[in-house]
CSV table of C-alpha atoms in Angstrom, one decimal:
chain,number,residue,atom,x,y,z
A,1,UNK,CA,-23.5,12.4,-61.1
A,2,UNK,CA,-22.7,10.4,-58.0
A,3,UNK,CA,-19.6,11.2,-56.1
A,4,UNK,CA,-17.0,8.7,-56.9
A,5,UNK,CA,-14.3,7.7,-54.3
A,6,UNK,CA,-10.9,8.3,-55.7
A,7,UNK,CA,-8.4,5.6,-54.7
A,8,UNK,CA,-4.8,6.7,-54.3
A,9,UNK,CA,-2.4,5.3,-56.8
A,10,UNK,CA,0.2,2.9,-55.5
A,11,UNK,CA,3.5,2.5,-57.1
A,12,UNK,CA,4.3,-1.2,-57.2
A,13,UNK,CA,8.0,-0.5,-57.4
A,14,UNK,CA,8.0,1.1,-53.9
A,15,UNK,CA,7.8,-1.5,-51.1
A,16,UNK,CA,5.2,-1.0,-48.5
A,17,UNK,CA,6.3,0.0,-45.0
A,18,UNK,CA,6.7,-2.9,-42.7
A,19,UNK,CA,6.2,-2.9,-38.9
A,20,UNK,CA,9.6,-2.3,-37.4
A,21,UNK,CA,10.2,-4.0,-34.1
A,22,UNK,CA,13.1,-3.2,-31.8
A,23,UNK,CA,15.4,-6.2,-31.4
A,24,UNK,CA,17.9,-6.0,-28.5
A,25,UNK,CA,21.4,-6.9,-29.7
A,26,UNK,CA,22.5,-10.1,-27.9
A,27,UNK,CA,26.1,-8.8,-27.2
A,28,UNK,CA,24.6,-5.8,-25.3
A,29,UNK,CA,24.0,-7.5,-22.0
A,30,UNK,CA,27.4,-9.0,-22.0
A,31,UNK,CA,29.0,-5.7,-22.9
A,32,UNK,CA,27.1,-3.9,-20.1
A,33,UNK,CA,28.2,-6.5,-17.6
A,34,UNK,CA,31.9,-6.4,-18.7
A,35,UNK,CA,32.0,-2.6,-18.6
A,36,UNK,CA,30.5,-2.6,-15.1
A,37,UNK,CA,33.0,-5.3,-14.0
A,38,UNK,CA,35.9,-3.2,-15.4
A,39,UNK,CA,34.7,-0.1,-13.5
A,40,UNK,CA,34.5,-2.1,-10.3
A,41,UNK,CA,37.9,-3.7,-10.7
A,42,UNK,CA,39.3,-0.2,-11.5
A,43,UNK,CA,37.8,1.1,-8.2
A,44,UNK,CA,39.4,-1.8,-6.3
A,45,UNK,CA,42.8,-1.1,-7.9
A,46,UNK,CA,42.5,2.6,-6.8
A,47,UNK,CA,41.7,1.5,-3.3
A,48,UNK,CA,44.8,-0.8,-3.3
A,49,UNK,CA,46.9,2.4,-3.1
A,50,UNK,CA,45.7,2.8,0.5
A,51,UNK,CA,47.7,-0.3,1.5
A,52,UNK,CA,49.4,-1.0,3.9
A,53,UNK,CA,46.7,-0.4,6.4
A,54,UNK,CA,47.4,2.1,9.2
A,55,UNK,CA,44.2,1.9,11.2
A,56,UNK,CA,45.8,3.4,14.3
A,57,UNK,CA,46.5,6.7,12.5
A,58,UNK,CA,43.5,8.9,12.6
A,59,UNK,CA,44.8,11.1,9.7
A,60,UNK,CA,45.2,8.0,7.6
A,61,UNK,CA,41.6,7.0,8.4
A,62,UNK,CA,40.3,10.4,7.5
A,63,UNK,CA,42.2,10.6,4.2
A,64,UNK,CA,41.2,7.0,3.3
A,65,UNK,CA,37.5,7.6,4.0
A,66,UNK,CA,37.5,10.8,2.1
A,67,UNK,CA,39.0,9.1,-0.9
A,68,UNK,CA,36.5,6.2,-0.8
A,69,UNK,CA,33.6,8.6,-0.4
A,70,UNK,CA,34.8,10.7,-3.3
A,71,UNK,CA,34.9,7.7,-5.6
A,72,UNK,CA,31.8,6.0,-4.3
A,73,UNK,CA,29.9,6.8,-7.5
A,74,UNK,CA,32.1,4.4,-9.4
A,75,UNK,CA,30.9,1.2,-7.7
A,76,UNK,CA,27.3,2.4,-7.8
A,77,UNK,CA,27.6,2.9,-11.6
A,78,UNK,CA,29.4,-0.4,-12.0
A,79,UNK,CA,26.7,-2.4,-10.2
A,80,UNK,CA,24.0,-0.6,-12.2
A,81,UNK,CA,25.7,-1.7,-15.4
A,82,UNK,CA,26.3,-5.3,-14.2
A,83,UNK,CA,22.8,-5.8,-12.9
A,84,UNK,CA,21.4,-4.3,-16.0
A,85,UNK,CA,23.4,-6.7,-18.1
A,86,UNK,CA,22.2,-9.6,-16.0
A,87,UNK,CA,18.5,-8.6,-16.3
A,88,UNK,CA,18.8,-7.9,-20.0
A,89,UNK,CA,20.4,-11.2,-20.5
A,90,UNK,CA,17.6,-12.9,-18.7
A,91,UNK,CA,15.1,-11.1,-20.8
A,92,UNK,CA,16.8,-12.0,-24.1
A,93,UNK,CA,17.4,-15.7,-23.3
A,94,UNK,CA,14.2,-16.2,-21.3
A,95,UNK,CA,16.1,-17.6,-18.3
A,96,UNK,CA,17.1,-16.3,-14.9
A,97,UNK,CA,20.7,-16.3,-13.9
A,98,UNK,CA,20.1,-16.4,-10.2
A,99,UNK,CA,23.7,-17.0,-9.0
A,100,UNK,CA,25.2,-14.0,-10.9
A,101,UNK,CA,22.3,-11.7,-9.9
A,102,UNK,CA,22.5,-12.8,-6.3
A,103,UNK,CA,26.3,-12.3,-6.1
A,104,UNK,CA,26.1,-8.8,-7.7
A,105,UNK,CA,23.2,-7.8,-5.4
A,106,UNK,CA,25.0,-9.1,-2.3
A,107,UNK,CA,28.3,-7.3,-3.0
A,108,UNK,CA,26.4,-4.1,-3.7
A,109,UNK,CA,24.5,-4.5,-0.5
A,110,UNK,CA,27.7,-5.1,1.5
A,111,UNK,CA,29.5,-2.1,0.0
A,112,UNK,CA,26.4,0.1,0.6
A,113,UNK,CA,26.1,-0.9,4.3
A,114,UNK,CA,29.9,-0.4,4.7
A,115,UNK,CA,29.7,3.1,3.3
A,116,UNK,CA,26.8,4.0,5.6
A,117,UNK,CA,28.6,2.7,8.6
A,118,UNK,CA,31.8,4.5,7.7
A,119,UNK,CA,30.0,7.9,7.8
A,120,UNK,CA,29.7,8.1,11.6
A,121,UNK,CA,33.3,6.9,11.9
A,122,UNK,CA,34.4,9.7,9.6
A,123,UNK,CA,32.4,12.3,11.5
A,124,UNK,CA,34.0,11.1,14.8
A,125,UNK,CA,37.5,11.2,13.5
A,126,UNK,CA,37.3,14.6,11.8
A,127,UNK,CA,35.7,16.1,14.9
A,128,UNK,CA,38.6,14.7,17.0
A,129,UNK,CA,41.2,16.0,14.5
A,130,UNK,CA,39.5,19.4,14.5
A,131,UNK,CA,39.6,19.7,18.3
A,132,UNK,CA,43.3,18.7,18.4
A,133,UNK,CA,44.2,21.2,15.6
A,134,UNK,CA,42.2,24.0,17.2
A,135,UNK,CA,43.8,23.4,20.6
A,136,UNK,CA,47.2,23.6,19.0
A,137,UNK,CA,46.4,26.9,17.5
A,138,UNK,CA,45.0,28.2,20.8
A,139,UNK,CA,47.9,27.0,22.8
A,140,UNK,CA,50.3,28.6,20.4
A,141,UNK,CA,48.3,31.8,20.7
A,142,UNK,CA,48.6,31.7,24.5
A,143,UNK,CA,52.4,31.3,24.2
A,144,UNK,CA,52.8,34.2,21.7
A,145,UNK,CA,50.3,36.4,23.6
A,146,UNK,CA,49.6,38.7,20.6
A,147,UNK,CA,48.2,42.2,21.3
A,148,UNK,CA,44.5,42.7,20.6
A,149,UNK,CA,43.7,43.6,16.9
A,150,UNK,CA,47.3,43.1,16.0
A,151,UNK,CA,48.4,41.4,12.8
A,152,UNK,CA,49.4,38.2,14.6
A,153,UNK,CA,46.1,38.1,16.4
A,154,UNK,CA,44.2,38.4,13.1
A,155,UNK,CA,46.4,35.7,11.7
A,156,UNK,CA,45.4,33.3,14.5
A,157,UNK,CA,41.7,34.2,14.0
A,158,UNK,CA,42.0,33.6,10.3
A,159,UNK,CA,43.6,30.2,10.9
A,160,UNK,CA,40.8,29.1,13.2
A,161,UNK,CA,38.1,30.3,10.8
A,162,UNK,CA,39.8,28.6,7.9
A,163,UNK,CA,40.1,25.4,9.9
A,164,UNK,CA,36.4,25.5,10.8
A,165,UNK,CA,35.3,26.3,7.2
A,166,UNK,CA,37.4,23.4,5.9
A,167,UNK,CA,36.0,20.9,8.3
A,168,UNK,CA,32.4,22.1,7.6
A,169,UNK,CA,32.9,21.7,3.8
A,170,UNK,CA,34.5,18.3,4.1
A,171,UNK,CA,31.8,17.0,6.4
A,172,UNK,CA,29.1,18.3,4.1
A,173,UNK,CA,30.7,17.0,0.9
A,174,UNK,CA,32.1,13.6,1.9
A,175,UNK,CA,29.4,12.8,4.5
A,176,UNK,CA,26.6,13.5,2.1
A,177,UNK,CA,28.3,11.6,-0.6
A,178,UNK,CA,28.8,8.6,1.6
A,179,UNK,CA,25.1,8.6,2.8
A,180,UNK,CA,23.7,9.1,-0.7
A,181,UNK,CA,25.9,6.5,-2.5
A,182,UNK,CA,25.7,4.0,0.3
A,183,UNK,CA,21.9,4.3,0.4
A,184,UNK,CA,21.7,3.9,-3.4
A,185,UNK,CA,24.0,0.8,-3.3
A,186,UNK,CA,21.9,-0.7,-0.5
A,187,UNK,CA,18.6,-0.2,-2.5
A,188,UNK,CA,20.3,-1.6,-5.6
A,189,UNK,CA,21.6,-4.6,-3.8
A,190,UNK,CA,18.2,-5.4,-2.2
A,191,UNK,CA,16.5,-5.0,-5.6
A,192,UNK,CA,19.1,-7.2,-7.2
A,193,UNK,CA,18.6,-10.0,-4.6
A,194,UNK,CA,14.8,-9.7,-4.8
A,195,UNK,CA,14.9,-10.3,-8.6
A,196,UNK,CA,16.5,-13.7,-8.1
A,197,UNK,CA,13.5,-15.0,-6.2
A,198,UNK,CA,10.8,-17.1,-7.8
A,199,UNK,CA,7.5,-16.3,-6.3
A,200,UNK,CA,3.9,-16.7,-7.3
A,201,UNK,CA,1.5,-13.9,-8.2
A,202,UNK,CA,0.0,-14.2,-4.7
A,203,UNK,CA,1.8,-14.8,-1.5
A,204,UNK,CA,-1.2,-16.0,0.6
A,205,UNK,CA,-2.6,-19.5,1.1
A,206,UNK,CA,-6.3,-20.5,1.4
A,207,UNK,CA,-7.7,-19.9,4.9
A,208,UNK,CA,-9.9,-23.1,4.6
A,209,UNK,CA,-7.9,-25.8,2.9
A,210,UNK,CA,-4.4,-24.3,3.0
A,211,UNK,CA,-3.9,-24.6,-0.7
A,212,UNK,CA,-1.4,-22.4,-2.5
A,213,UNK,CA,-3.5,-22.2,-5.6
A,214,UNK,CA,-4.9,-18.8,-4.7
A,215,UNK,CA,-5.5,-16.0,-7.2
A,216,UNK,CA,-6.7,-12.4,-6.9
A,217,UNK,CA,-10.5,-12.0,-7.1
A,218,UNK,CA,-12.4,-9.1,-8.4
A,219,UNK,CA,-13.8,-6.8,-5.7
A,220,UNK,CA,-17.4,-5.7,-5.4
A,221,UNK,CA,-18.4,-2.1,-4.8
A,222,UNK,CA,-18.2,-2.3,-1.0
A,223,UNK,CA,-14.8,-3.9,-1.1
A,224,UNK,CA,-13.5,-1.4,-3.5
A,225,UNK,CA,-14.6,1.5,-1.3
A,226,UNK,CA,-13.0,-0.2,1.7
A,227,UNK,CA,-9.7,-0.9,-0.2
A,228,UNK,CA,-9.5,2.9,-0.9
A,229,UNK,CA,-8.6,3.5,2.7
A,230,UNK,CA,-7.1,0.1,3.7
A,231,UNK,CA,-4.7,-2.4,2.2
A,232,UNK,CA,-7.0,-5.4,1.7
A,233,UNK,CA,-7.1,-7.8,-1.2
A,234,UNK,CA,-9.7,-10.3,-2.1
A,235,UNK,CA,-8.6,-13.8,-3.1
A,236,UNK,CA,-10.3,-17.0,-4.5
A,237,UNK,CA,-9.0,-20.5,-3.9
A,238,UNK,CA,-9.0,-22.7,-7.1
A,239,UNK,CA,-9.3,-25.9,-5.1
A,240,UNK,CA,-12.2,-25.2,-2.7
A,241,UNK,CA,-13.6,-22.1,-4.4
A,242,UNK,CA,-13.4,-20.2,-1.1
A,243,UNK,CA,-13.4,-16.4,-1.5
A,244,UNK,CA,-11.7,-14.5,1.3
A,245,UNK,CA,-10.0,-11.2,2.2
A,246,UNK,CA,-6.6,-10.5,3.5
A,247,UNK,CA,-4.8,-7.4,4.8
A,248,UNK,CA,-1.3,-6.7,3.4
A,249,UNK,CA,1.1,-4.3,5.2
A,250,UNK,CA,2.9,-3.6,1.9
A,251,UNK,CA,-0.1,-2.8,-0.1
A,252,UNK,CA,0.6,-5.8,-2.4
A,253,UNK,CA,-0.8,-9.4,-2.4
A,254,UNK,CA,2.1,-10.6,-0.3
A,255,UNK,CA,2.4,-10.8,3.5
A,256,UNK,CA,5.9,-9.3,3.6
A,257,UNK,CA,8.2,-7.1,1.5
A,258,UNK,CA,10.2,-10.1,0.2
């Protein structure tokens, strides 16, 4: 007997599985943007407690900068959520909200640069305060003139060591936090601003006719081996059919980073 192929029985009452596609909920981009905006407004309200400004007071500057550095993760998270909401809204609606994305990116860039510039100021102020405090302890020690290895001498030594350790911990904690969060906000702002730009697939023009209708061209074997060690691209003009090569400092088919 010939081998017969047995077909599986299908129950007509059970519906066949359909291809399930992920659909992004439309309220999600707006919700992300609103949550990010609420976090940023909360951060501003916390910073309002630093008013009135007392810039002439170094202790006030140190305390204010430490508080801002300690809460720098809040604006970073808020702009991540806001820009994510803007980009998801653009993807859902098929449009590009340039104004909102540009504003969020610019504010993020300004805050990031401000944090980076505030780190040297914080280091300068805390070093100045450390020298003043240590001089006060040393002057008081000269006045008291404690005996060597006495309890009072050990107390002054412990005070100097505690002061040095506190300054070291604060510099390491708040300085690192300011640099990391400031750098992240700068990169986020630059990326947000770049996304608002409309640019073609290729940033070069034809070397013969100057046309902007230029597309990437497939490389031959020699060009591919050359491109392994250099950043060249091959292009073809749609108007004059001229094929040419260009060097890109960024490794992409654009003359500059933006």
